[in-house]
Coordinates of N, CA and C in Angstrom, one line a residue:
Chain Z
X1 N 125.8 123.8 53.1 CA 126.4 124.1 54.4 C 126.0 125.5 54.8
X2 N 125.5 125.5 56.1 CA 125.3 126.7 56.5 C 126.2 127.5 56.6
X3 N 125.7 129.1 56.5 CA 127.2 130.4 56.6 C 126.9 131.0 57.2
X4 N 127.8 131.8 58.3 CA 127.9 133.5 58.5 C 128.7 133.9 58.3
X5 N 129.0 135.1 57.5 CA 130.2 135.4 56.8 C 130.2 136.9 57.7
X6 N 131.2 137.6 57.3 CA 131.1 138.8 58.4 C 132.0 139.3 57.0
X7 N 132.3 140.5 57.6 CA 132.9 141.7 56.0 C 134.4 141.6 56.3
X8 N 134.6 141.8 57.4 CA 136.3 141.7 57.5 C 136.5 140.7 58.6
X9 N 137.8 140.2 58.0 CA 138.9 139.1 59.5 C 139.4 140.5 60.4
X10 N 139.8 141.3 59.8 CA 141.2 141.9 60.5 C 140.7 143.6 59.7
X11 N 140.3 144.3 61.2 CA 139.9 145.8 60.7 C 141.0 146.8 61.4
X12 N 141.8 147.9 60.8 CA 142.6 149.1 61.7 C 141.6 150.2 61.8
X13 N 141.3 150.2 62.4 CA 140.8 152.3 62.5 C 140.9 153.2 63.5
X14 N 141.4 155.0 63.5 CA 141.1 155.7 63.6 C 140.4 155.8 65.1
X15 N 140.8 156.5 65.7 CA 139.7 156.9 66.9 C 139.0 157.5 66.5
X16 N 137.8 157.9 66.8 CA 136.8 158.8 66.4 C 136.3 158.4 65.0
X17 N 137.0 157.6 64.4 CA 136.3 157.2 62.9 C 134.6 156.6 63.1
X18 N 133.8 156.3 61.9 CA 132.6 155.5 62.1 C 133.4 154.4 61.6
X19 N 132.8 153.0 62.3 CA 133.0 152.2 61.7 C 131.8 150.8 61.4
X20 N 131.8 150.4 60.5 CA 130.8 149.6 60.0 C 130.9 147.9 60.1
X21 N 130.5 147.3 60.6 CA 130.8 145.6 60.7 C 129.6 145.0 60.1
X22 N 129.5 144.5 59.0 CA 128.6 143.6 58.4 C 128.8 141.6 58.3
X23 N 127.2 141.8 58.4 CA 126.9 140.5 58.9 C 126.2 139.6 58.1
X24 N 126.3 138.8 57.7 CA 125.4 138.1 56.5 C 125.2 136.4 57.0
X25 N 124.3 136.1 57.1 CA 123.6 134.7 57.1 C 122.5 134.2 55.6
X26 N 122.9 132.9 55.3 CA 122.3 132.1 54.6 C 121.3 131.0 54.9
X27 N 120.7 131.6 55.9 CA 119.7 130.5 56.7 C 118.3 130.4 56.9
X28 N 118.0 131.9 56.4 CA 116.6 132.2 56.5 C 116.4 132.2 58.0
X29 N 117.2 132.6 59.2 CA 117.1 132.6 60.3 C 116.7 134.3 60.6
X30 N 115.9 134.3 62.0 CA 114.7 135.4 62.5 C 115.6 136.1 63.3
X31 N 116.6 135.5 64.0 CA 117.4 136.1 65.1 C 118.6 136.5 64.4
X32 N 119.4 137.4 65.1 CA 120.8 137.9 64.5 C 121.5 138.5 65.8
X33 N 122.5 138.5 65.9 CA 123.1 138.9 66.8 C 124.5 139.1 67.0
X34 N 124.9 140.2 67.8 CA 126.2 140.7 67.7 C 127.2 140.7 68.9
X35 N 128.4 139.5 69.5 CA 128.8 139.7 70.5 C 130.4 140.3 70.3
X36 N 130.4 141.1 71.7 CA 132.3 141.2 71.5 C 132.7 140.1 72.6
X37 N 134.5 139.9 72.2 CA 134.8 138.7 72.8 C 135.9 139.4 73.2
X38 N 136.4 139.2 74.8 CA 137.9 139.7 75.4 C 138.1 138.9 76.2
X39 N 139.4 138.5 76.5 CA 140.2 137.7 77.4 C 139.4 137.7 78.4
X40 N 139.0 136.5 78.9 CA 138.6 136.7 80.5 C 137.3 136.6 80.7
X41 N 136.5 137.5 79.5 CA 135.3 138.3 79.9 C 133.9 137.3 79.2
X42 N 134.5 136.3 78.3 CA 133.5 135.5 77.5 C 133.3 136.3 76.1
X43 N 132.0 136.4 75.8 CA 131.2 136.8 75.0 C 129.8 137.2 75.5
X44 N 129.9 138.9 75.1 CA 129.3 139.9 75.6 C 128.3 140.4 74.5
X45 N 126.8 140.3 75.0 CA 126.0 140.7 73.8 C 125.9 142.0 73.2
X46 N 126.2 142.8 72.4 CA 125.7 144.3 72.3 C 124.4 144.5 71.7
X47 N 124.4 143.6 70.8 CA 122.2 144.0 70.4 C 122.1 142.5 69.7
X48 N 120.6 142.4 69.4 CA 120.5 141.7 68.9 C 118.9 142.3 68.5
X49 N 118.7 141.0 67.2 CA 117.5 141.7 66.3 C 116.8 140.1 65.9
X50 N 115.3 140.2 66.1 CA 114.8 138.7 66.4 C 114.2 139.0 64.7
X51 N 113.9 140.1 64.0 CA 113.1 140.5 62.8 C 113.4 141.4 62.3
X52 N 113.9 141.9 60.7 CA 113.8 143.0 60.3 C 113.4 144.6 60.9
X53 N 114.4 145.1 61.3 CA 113.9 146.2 61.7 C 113.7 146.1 62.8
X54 N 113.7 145.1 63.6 CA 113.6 145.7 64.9 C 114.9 144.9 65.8
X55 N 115.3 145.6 66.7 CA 116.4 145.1 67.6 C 116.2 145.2 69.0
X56 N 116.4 145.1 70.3 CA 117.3 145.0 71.2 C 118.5 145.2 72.0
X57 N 118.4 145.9 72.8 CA 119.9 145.7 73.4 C 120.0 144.8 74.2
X58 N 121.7 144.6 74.1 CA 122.2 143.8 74.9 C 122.5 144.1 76.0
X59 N 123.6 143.6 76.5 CA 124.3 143.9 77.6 C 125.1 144.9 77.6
X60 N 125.9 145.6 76.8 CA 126.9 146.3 76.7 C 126.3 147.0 75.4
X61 N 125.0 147.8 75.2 CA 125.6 148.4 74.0 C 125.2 149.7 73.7
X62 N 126.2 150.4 74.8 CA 126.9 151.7 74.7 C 128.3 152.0 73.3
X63 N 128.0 153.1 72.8 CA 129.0 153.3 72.1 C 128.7 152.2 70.4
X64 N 127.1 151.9 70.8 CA 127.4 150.9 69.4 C 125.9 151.3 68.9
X65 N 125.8 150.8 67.7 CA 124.1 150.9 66.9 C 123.7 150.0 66.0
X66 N 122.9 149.6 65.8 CA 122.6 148.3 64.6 C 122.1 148.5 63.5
X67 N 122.0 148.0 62.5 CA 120.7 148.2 61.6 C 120.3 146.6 60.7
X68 N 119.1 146.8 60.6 CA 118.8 145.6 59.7 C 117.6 145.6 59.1
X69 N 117.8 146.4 57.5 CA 117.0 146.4 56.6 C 116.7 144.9 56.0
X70 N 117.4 144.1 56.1 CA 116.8 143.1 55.7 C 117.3 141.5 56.6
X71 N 116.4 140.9 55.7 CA 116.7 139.6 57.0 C 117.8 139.1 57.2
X72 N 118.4 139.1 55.8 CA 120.0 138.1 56.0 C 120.9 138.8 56.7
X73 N 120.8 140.4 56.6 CA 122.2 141.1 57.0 C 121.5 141.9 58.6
X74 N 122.9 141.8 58.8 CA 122.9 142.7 60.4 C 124.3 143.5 60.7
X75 N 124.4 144.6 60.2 CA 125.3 145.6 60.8 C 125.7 146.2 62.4
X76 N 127.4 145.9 62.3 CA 127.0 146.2 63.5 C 127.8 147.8 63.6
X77 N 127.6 148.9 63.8 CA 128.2 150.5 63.7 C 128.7 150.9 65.0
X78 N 129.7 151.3 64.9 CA 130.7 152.5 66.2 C 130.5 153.9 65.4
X79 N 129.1 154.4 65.8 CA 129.7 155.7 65.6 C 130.8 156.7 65.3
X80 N 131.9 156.5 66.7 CA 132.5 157.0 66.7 C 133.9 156.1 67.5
X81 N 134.4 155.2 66.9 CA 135.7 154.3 67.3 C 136.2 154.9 68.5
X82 N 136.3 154.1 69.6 CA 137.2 154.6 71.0 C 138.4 152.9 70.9
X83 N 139.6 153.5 71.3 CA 140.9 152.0 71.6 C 139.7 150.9 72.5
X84 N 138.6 151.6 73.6 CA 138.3 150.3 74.4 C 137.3 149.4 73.2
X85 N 137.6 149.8 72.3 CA 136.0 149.2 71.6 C 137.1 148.0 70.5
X86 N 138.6 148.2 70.9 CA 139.3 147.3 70.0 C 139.2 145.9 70.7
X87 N 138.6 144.9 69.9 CA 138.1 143.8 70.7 C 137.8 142.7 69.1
X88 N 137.3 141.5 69.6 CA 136.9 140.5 68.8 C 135.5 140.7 68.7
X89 N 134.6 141.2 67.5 CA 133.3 140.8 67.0 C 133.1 140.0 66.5
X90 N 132.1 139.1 66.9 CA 131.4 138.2 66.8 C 129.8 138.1 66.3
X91 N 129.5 137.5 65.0 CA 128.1 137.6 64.7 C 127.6 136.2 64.6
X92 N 126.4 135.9 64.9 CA 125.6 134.7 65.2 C 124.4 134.8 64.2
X93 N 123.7 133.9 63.9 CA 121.9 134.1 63.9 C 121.7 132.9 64.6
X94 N 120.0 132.7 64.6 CA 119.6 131.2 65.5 C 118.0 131.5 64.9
X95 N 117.5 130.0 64.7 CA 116.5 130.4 64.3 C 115.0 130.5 65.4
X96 N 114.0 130.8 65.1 CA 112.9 131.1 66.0 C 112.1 129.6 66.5
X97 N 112.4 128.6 65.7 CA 111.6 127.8 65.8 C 112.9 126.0 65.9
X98 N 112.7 125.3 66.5 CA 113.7 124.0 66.6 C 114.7 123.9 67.3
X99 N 116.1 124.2 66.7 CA 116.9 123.8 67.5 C 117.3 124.9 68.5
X100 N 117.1 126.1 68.2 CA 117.8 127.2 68.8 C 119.3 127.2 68.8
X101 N 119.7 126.8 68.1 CA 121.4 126.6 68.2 C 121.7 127.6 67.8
X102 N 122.9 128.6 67.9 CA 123.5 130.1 67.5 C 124.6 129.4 66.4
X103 N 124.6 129.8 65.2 CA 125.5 129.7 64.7 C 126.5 131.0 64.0
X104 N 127.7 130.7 64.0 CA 128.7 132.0 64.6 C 129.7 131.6 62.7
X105 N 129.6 133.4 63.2 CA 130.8 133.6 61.8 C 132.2 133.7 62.3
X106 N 133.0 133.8 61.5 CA 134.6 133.9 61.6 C 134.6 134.6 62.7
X107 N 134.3 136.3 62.7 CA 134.6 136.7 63.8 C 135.7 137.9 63.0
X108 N 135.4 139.3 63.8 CA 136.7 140.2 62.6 C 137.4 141.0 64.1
X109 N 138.1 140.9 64.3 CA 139.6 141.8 65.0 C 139.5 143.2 64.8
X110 N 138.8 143.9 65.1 CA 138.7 145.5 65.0 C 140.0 145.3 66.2
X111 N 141.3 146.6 65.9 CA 142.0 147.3 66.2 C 142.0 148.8 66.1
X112 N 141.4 149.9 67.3 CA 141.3 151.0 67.0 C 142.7 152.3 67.6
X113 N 143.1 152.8 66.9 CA 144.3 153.2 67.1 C 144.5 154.8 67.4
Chain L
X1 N 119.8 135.9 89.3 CA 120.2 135.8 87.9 C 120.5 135.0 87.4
X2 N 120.2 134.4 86.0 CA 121.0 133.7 85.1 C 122.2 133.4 84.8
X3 N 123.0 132.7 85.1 CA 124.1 132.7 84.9 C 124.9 131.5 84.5
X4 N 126.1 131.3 83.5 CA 126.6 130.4 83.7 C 128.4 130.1 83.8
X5 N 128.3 129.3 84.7 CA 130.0 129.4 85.4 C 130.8 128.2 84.9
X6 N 131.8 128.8 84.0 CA 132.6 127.6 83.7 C 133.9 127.7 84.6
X7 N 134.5 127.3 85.9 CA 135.5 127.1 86.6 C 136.7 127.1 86.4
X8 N 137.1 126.6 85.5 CA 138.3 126.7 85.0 C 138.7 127.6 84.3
X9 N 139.9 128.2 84.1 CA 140.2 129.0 83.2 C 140.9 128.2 82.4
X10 N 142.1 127.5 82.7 CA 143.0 127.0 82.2 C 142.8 125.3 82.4
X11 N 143.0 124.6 81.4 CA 143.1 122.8 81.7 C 144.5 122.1 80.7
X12 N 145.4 121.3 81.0 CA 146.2 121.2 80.3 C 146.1 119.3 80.7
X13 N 146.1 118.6 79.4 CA 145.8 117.4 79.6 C 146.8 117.0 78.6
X14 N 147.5 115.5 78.8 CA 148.0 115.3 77.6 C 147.3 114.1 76.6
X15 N 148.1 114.3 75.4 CA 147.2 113.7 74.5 C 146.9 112.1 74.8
X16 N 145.6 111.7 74.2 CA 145.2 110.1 74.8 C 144.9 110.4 75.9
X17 N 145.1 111.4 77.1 CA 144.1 111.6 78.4 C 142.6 111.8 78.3
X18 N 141.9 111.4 79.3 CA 140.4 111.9 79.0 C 140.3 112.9 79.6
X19 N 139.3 114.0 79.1 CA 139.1 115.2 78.9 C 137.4 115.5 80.2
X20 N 137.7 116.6 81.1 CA 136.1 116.8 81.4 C 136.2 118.4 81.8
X21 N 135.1 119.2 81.1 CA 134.9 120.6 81.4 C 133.8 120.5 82.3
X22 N 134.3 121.7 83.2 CA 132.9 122.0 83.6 C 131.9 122.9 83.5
X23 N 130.9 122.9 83.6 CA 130.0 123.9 83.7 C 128.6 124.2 84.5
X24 N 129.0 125.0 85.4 CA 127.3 125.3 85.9 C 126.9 126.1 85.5
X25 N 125.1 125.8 85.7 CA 124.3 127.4 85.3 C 123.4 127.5 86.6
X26 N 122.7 128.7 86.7 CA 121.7 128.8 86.9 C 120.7 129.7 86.3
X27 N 119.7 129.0 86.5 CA 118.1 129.2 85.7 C 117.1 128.7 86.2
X28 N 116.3 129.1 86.3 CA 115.2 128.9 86.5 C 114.1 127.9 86.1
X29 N 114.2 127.3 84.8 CA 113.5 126.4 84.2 C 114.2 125.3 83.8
X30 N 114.0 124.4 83.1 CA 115.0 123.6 82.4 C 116.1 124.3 80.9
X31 N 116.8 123.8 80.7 CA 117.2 124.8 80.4 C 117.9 124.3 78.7
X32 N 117.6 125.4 78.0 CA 118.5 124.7 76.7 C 120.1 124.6 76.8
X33 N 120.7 123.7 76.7 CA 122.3 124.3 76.9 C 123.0 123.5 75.6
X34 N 124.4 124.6 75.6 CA 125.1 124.3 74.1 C 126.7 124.3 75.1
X35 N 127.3 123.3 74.1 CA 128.8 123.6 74.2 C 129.5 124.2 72.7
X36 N 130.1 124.7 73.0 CA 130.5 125.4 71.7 C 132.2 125.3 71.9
X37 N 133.1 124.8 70.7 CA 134.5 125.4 70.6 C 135.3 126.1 69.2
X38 N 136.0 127.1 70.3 CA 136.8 128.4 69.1 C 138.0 127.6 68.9
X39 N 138.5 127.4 67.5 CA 139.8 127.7 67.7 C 140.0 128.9 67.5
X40 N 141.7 128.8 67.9 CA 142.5 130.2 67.8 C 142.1 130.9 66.5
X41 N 141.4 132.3 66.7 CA 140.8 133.1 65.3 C 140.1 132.8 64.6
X42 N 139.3 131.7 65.2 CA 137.9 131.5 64.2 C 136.6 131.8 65.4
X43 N 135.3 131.9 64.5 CA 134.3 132.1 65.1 C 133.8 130.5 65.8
X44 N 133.0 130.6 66.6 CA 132.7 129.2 67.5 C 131.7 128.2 66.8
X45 N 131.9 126.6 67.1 CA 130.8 126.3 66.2 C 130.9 125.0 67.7
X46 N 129.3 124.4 67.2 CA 128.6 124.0 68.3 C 129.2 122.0 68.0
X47 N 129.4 122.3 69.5 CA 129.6 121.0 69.9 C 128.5 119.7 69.9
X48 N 127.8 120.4 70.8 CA 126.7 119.4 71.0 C 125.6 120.7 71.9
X49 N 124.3 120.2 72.0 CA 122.9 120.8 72.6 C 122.3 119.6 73.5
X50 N 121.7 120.4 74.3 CA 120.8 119.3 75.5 C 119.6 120.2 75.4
X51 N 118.5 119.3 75.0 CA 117.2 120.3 75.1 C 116.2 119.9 76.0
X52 N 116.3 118.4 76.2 CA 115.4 117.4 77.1 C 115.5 116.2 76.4
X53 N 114.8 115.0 77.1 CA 115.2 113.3 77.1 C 116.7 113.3 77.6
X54 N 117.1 112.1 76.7 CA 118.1 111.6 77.4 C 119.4 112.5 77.7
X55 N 119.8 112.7 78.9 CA 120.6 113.4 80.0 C 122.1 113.0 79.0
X56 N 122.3 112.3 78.6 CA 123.7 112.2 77.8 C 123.8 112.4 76.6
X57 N 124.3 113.9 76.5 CA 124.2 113.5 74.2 C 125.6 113.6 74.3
X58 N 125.1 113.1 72.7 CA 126.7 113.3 71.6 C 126.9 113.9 70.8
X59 N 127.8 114.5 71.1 CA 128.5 115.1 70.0 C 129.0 114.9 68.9
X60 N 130.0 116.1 67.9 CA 130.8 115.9 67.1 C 132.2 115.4 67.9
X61 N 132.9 115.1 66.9 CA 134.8 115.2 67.2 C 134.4 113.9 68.5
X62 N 134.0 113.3 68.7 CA 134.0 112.1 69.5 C 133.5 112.8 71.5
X63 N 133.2 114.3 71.2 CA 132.5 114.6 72.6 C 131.1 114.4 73.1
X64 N 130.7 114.4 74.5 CA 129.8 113.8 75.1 C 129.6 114.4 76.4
X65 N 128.3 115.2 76.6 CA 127.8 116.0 77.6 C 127.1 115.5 78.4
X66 N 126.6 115.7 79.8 CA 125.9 115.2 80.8 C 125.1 116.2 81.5
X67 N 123.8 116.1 81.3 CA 122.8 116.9 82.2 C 122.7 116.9 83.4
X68 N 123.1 117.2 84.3 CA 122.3 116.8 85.7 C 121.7 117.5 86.6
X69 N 120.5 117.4 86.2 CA 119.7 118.7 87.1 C 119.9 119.0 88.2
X70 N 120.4 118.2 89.1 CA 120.4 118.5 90.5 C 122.0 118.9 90.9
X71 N 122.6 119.1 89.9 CA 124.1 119.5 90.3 C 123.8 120.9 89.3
X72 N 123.2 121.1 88.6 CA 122.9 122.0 87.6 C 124.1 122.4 86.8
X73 N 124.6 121.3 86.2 CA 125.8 121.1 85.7 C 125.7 120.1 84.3
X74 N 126.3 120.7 83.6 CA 126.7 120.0 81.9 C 127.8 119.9 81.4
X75 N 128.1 119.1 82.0 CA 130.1 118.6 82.0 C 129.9 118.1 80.7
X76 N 131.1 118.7 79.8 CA 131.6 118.1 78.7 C 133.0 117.0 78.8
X77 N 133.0 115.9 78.3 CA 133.7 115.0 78.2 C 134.1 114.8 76.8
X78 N 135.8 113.8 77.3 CA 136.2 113.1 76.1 C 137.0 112.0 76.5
X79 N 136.4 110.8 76.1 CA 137.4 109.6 76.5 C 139.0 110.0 76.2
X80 N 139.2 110.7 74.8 CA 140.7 110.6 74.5 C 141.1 111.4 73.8
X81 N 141.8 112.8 74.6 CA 142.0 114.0 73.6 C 142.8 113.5 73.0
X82 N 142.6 114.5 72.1 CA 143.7 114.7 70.5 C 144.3 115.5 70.4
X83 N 145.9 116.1 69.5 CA 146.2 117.2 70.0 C 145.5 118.5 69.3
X84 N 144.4 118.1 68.1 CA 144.0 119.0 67.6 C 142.6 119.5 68.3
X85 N 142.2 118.8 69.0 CA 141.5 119.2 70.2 C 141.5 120.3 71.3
X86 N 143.4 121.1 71.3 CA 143.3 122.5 71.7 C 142.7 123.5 71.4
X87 N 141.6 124.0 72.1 CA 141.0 125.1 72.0 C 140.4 126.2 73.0
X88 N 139.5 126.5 72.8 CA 138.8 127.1 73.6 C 136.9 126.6 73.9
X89 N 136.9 125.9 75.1 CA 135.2 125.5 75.1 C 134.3 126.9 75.6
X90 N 133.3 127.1 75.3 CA 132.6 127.5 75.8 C 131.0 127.0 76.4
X91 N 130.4 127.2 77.4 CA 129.0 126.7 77.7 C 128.2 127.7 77.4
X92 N 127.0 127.5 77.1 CA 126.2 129.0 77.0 C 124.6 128.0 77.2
X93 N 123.4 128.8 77.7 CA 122.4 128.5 78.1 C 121.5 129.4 77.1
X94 N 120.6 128.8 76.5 CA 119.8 129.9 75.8 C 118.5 128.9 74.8
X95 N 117.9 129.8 74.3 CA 116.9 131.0 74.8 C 116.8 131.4 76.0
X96 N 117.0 132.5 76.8 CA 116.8 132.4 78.1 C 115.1 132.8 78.1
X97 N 114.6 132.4 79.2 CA 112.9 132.8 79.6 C 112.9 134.7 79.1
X98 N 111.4 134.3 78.0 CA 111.6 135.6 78.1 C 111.8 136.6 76.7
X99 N 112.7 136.0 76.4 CA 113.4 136.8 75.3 C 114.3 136.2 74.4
X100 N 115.2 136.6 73.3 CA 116.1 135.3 72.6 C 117.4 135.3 73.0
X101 N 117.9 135.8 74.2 CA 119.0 136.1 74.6 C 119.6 134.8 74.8
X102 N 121.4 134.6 75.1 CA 121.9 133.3 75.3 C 123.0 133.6 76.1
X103 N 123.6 133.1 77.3 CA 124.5 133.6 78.2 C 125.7 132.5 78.1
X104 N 126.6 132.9 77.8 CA 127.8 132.3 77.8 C 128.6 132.3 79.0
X105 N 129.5 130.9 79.3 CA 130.5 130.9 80.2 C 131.8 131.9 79.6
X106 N 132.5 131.9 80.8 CA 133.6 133.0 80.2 C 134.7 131.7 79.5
X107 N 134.2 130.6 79.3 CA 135.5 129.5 78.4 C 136.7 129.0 79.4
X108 N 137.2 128.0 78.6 CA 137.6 127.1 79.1 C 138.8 127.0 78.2
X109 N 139.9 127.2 78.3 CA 140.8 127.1 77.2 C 141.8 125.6 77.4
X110 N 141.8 124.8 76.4 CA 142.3 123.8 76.8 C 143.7 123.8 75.7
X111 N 144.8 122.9 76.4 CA 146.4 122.6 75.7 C 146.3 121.4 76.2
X112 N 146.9 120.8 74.9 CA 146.9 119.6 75.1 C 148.6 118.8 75.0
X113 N 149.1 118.4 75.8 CA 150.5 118.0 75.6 C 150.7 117.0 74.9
X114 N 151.9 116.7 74.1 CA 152.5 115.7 72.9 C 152.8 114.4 73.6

């Protein structure tokens, strides 16, 4: 069965804290990617990375930074935590080649306080 | 621009009613499109995909989408909700031309009555 697992359901932090969102796929998939989700608004891309080491931005991705040393994982980082960045993240991959279908992890609840 | 418009915010059907979301996009090419549904606090998992041939696929959980290019619309259907069928749908278009991006509707939240 395919996975994407993410590091936390449910995160509290700090304004001004760094904060770290990790992302893990079991799929040998090329794409990776990171959306936030708010009432109303859908699902909003902030970067995304088609290969090791290299990324993209999204649509929204102020106040955010990525990294991806290796294929399976994709980090997603707040520098520095603001309340508007309290939101639903969401991590995907999809592969480069067939179906292109996104497949999506749990999803973790950052609350920044 | 690319874009895709799900109309509804809110749909409230009761159970054993048939079920139809809608969705338009626009794009430029043909297009890949997904339906995807969240439940409450989980991450989204895919309903069904239209990539090309036949204009009607199927789905899981007994749903069933419709292509139609000239309405530029991919209405998701269900002969007969269920109550465990509340959720939230989403439509999304992707790869978009270009790049590996994928645009989502803003969702469709559906309740289903007893």
């Amino acid at each position: 069965d395919v996975k994407v697992t993410q590091s936390s359901r449910y995160l509290v932090k700090r304004t001004g804290e760094k904060v770290f969102l990790e992302c893990v796929q079991d799929m040998d998939h090329e794409n990776m990617f990171w959306y936030r989700q708010d009432p109303g608004l859908g699902l909003r891309l902030i970067y995304f990375s088609y290969d090791v080491k290299m990324k993209e931005k999204g649509d929204i991705p102020e106040g955010y930074s990525v990294s991806r040393e290796k294929k399976e994982r994709f980090s997603l980082i707040l520098e520095s935590a603001s309340t508007n960045q309290t939101s639903m993240y969401l991590c995907a991959s999809s592969s480069s080649t067939g179906s292109y279908e996104q497949y999506f992890g749990p999803g973790t609840r950052l609350t920044v306080t | 621009a690319q874009s895709v418009t799900q109309p509804d915010i809110h749909i409230t059907v009761s159970e054993g009613a048939s079920l139809e979301l809608r969705c338009n996009y626009s794009y430029g090419a043909t297009p890949y499109l997904f339906w995807y549904v969240q439940s409450p606090g989980q991450g989204l998992q895919l309903l069904l995909k239209y990539f090309s041939g036949d204009t009607l696929v199927q789905g899981i959980k007994g749903f069933e989408a419709e292509f139609k290019r000239s309405q530029s619309s991919f209405n998701l259907r269900k002969p007969s909700v269920h109550w465990s069928d509340a959720a939230e749908y989403f439509c999304a278009v992707g790869p978009t031309s270009g790049t590996y991006k994928y645009i989502f509707g803003t969702g469709t939240r559906l309740k289903v009555l007893a």
